[in-house]
Coordinates of C-alpha atoms in Angstrom, one line a residue:
X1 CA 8.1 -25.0 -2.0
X2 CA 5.6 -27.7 -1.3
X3 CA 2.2 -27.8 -3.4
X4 CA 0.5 -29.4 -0.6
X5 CA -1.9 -27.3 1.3
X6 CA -1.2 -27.1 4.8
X7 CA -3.3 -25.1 7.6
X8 CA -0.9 -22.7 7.6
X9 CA -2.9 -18.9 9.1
X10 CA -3.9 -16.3 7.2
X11 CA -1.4 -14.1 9.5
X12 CA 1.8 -16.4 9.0
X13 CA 1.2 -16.7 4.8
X14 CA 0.8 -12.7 4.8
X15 CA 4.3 -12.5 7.1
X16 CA 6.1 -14.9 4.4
X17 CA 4.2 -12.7 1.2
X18 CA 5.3 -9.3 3.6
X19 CA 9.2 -10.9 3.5
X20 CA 9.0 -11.7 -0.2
X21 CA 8.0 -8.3 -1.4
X22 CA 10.6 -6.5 0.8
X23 CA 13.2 -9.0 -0.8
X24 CA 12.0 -7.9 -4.0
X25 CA 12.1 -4.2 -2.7
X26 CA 15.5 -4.5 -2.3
X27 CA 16.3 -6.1 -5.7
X28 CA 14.2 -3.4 -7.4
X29 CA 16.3 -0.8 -6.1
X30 CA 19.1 -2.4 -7.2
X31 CA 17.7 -2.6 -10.6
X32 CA 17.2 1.3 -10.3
X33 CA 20.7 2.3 -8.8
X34 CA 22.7 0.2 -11.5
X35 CA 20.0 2.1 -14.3
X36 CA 21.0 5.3 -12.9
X37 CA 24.7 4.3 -12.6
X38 CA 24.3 3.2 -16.7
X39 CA 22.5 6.2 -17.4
X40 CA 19.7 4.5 -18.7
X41 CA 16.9 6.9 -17.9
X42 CA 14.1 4.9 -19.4
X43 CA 15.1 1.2 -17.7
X44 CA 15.1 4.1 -13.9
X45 CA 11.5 5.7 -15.2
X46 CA 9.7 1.8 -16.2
X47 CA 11.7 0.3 -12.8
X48 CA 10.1 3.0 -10.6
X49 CA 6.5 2.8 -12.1
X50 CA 7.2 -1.3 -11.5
X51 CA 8.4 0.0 -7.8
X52 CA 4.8 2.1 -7.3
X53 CA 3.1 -1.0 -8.1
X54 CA 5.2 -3.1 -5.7
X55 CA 4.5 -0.8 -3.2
X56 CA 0.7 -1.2 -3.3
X57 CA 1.4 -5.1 -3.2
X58 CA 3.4 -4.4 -0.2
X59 CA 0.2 -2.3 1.3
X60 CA -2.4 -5.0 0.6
X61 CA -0.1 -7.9 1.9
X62 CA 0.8 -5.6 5.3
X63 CA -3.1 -4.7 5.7
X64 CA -4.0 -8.3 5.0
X65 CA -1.7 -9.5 7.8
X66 CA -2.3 -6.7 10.0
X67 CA -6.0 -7.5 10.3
X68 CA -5.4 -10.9 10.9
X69 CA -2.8 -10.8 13.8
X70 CA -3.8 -13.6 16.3
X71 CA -6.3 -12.5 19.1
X72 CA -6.6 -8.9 17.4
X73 CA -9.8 -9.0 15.9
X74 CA -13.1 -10.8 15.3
X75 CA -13.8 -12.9 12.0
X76 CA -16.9 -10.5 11.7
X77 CA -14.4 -7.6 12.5
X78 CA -11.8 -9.0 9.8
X79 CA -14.6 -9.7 6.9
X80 CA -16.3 -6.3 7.7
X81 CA -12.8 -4.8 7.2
X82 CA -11.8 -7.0 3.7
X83 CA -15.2 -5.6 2.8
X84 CA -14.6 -2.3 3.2
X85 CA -10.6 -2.8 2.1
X86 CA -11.6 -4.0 -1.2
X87 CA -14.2 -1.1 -2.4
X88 CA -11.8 1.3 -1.1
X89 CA -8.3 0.4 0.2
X90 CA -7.9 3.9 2.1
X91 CA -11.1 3.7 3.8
X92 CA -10.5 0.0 5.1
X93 CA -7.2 1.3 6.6
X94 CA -9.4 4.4 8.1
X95 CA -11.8 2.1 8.9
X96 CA -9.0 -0.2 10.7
X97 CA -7.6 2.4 12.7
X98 CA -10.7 3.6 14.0
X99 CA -11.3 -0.1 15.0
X100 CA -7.9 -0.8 16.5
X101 CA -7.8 2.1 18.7
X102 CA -11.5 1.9 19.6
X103 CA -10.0 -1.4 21.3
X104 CA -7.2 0.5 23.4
X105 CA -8.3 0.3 27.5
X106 CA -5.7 1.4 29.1
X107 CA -5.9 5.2 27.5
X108 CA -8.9 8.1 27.6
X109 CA -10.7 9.2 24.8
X110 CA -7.7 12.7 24.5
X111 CA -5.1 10.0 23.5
X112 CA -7.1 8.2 21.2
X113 CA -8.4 10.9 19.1
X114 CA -4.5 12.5 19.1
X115 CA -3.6 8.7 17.5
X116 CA -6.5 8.9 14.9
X117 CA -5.5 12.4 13.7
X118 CA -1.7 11.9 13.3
X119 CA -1.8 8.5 11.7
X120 CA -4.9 9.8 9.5
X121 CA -2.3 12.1 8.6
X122 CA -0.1 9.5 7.3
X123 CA -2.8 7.3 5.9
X124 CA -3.6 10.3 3.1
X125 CA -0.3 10.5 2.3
X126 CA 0.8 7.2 1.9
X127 CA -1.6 4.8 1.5
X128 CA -4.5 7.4 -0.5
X129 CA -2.5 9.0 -2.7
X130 CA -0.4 6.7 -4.2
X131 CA -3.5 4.7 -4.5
X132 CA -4.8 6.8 -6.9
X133 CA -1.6 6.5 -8.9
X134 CA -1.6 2.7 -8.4
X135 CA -4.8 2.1 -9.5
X136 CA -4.8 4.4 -12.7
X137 CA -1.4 2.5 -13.7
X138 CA -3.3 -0.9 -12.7
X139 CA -5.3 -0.2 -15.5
X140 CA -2.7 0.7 -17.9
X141 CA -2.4 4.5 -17.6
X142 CA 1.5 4.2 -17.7
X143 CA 2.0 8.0 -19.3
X144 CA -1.6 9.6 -19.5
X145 CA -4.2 8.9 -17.0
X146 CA -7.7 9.1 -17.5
X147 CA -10.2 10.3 -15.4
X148 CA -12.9 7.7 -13.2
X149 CA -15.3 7.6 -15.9
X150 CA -12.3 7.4 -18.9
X151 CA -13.5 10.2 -20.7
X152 CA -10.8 12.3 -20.5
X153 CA -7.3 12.6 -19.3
X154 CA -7.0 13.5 -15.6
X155 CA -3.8 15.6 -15.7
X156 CA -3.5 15.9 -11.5
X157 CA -3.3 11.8 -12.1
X158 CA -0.7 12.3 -14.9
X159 CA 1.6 14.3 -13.5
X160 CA 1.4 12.6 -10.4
X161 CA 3.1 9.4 -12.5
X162 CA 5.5 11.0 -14.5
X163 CA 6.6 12.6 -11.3
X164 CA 7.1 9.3 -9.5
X165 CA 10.3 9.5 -7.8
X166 CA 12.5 5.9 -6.4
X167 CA 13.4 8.1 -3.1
X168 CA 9.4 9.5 -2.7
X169 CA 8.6 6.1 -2.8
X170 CA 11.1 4.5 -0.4
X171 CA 10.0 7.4 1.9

């Protein structure tokens, strides 16, 4: 890899990073499948949490790149979404979606609403909650999570990651 900068878009470095992380995907998985062919349950629990992190990379780089997709948006329209992405990553993907199909001509209002409710749909399940989980273990709640204000364990939080599953996650 060169260290030279080049003015390379924002769009075509978040399509290499979006490559990478599926690569490294697929090499977690192997890392998982030869754990569970050893029997090693405690390399298959550490490798998935790893996984649920490498999932949310994969989110961020995919939202990243989305947003910036040549002719798409506006700068204004791609800062006011980073904005919004990075105080809450599940309401800059809401907040995408609303924007993206806002800029649909060529269907009625019906339509539009009927894609807003069934990807919403999707958005809660697989880009908010495993958010939560993400960014409890971000912080180093590996076993035991604690609650926003870190007072006291949040046990929804903590089951949630010693539930966390290799084929959930691929899902």
């Amino acid at each position: 890899m060169s260290t030279t900068p080049t003015n390379r878009s924002v769009f075509s470095i978040q399509t290499e990073n979006v490559r990478e992380l599926e690569k490294a995907w697929e090499q977690g998985n192997r890392l998982i499948n030869e754990s569970l062919r050893l029997n090693n349950d405690s390399a298959v629990t550490i490798q998935t949490k790893l996984m649920a992190l490498l999932f949310s990379a994969y989110t961020e780089a995919t939202f990243s790149k989305l947003i910036h997709t040549p002719g798409a948006l506006t700068q204004l329209e791609i800062q006011k979404l980073k904005d919004q992405f990075k105080s809450n990553s599940y309401t800059g993907w809401v907040t995408c979606l609303k924007l993206v199909v806002g800029k649909i001509t060529s269907r009625d209002q019906t339509y539009k609403s009927e894609v807003i409710s069934k990807v919403m749909v999707l958005l809660e399940k697989y880009i908010k909650e495993p958010s939560e989980v993400r960014n409890r273990m971000a912080h180093g709640q590996w076993v035991i999570a604690l609650n926003s204000k870190n007072t006291q364990e949040n046990n929804l939080i903590s089951v949630k990651i010693n539930d966390l599953d290799i084929v959930i996650l691929t899902k």
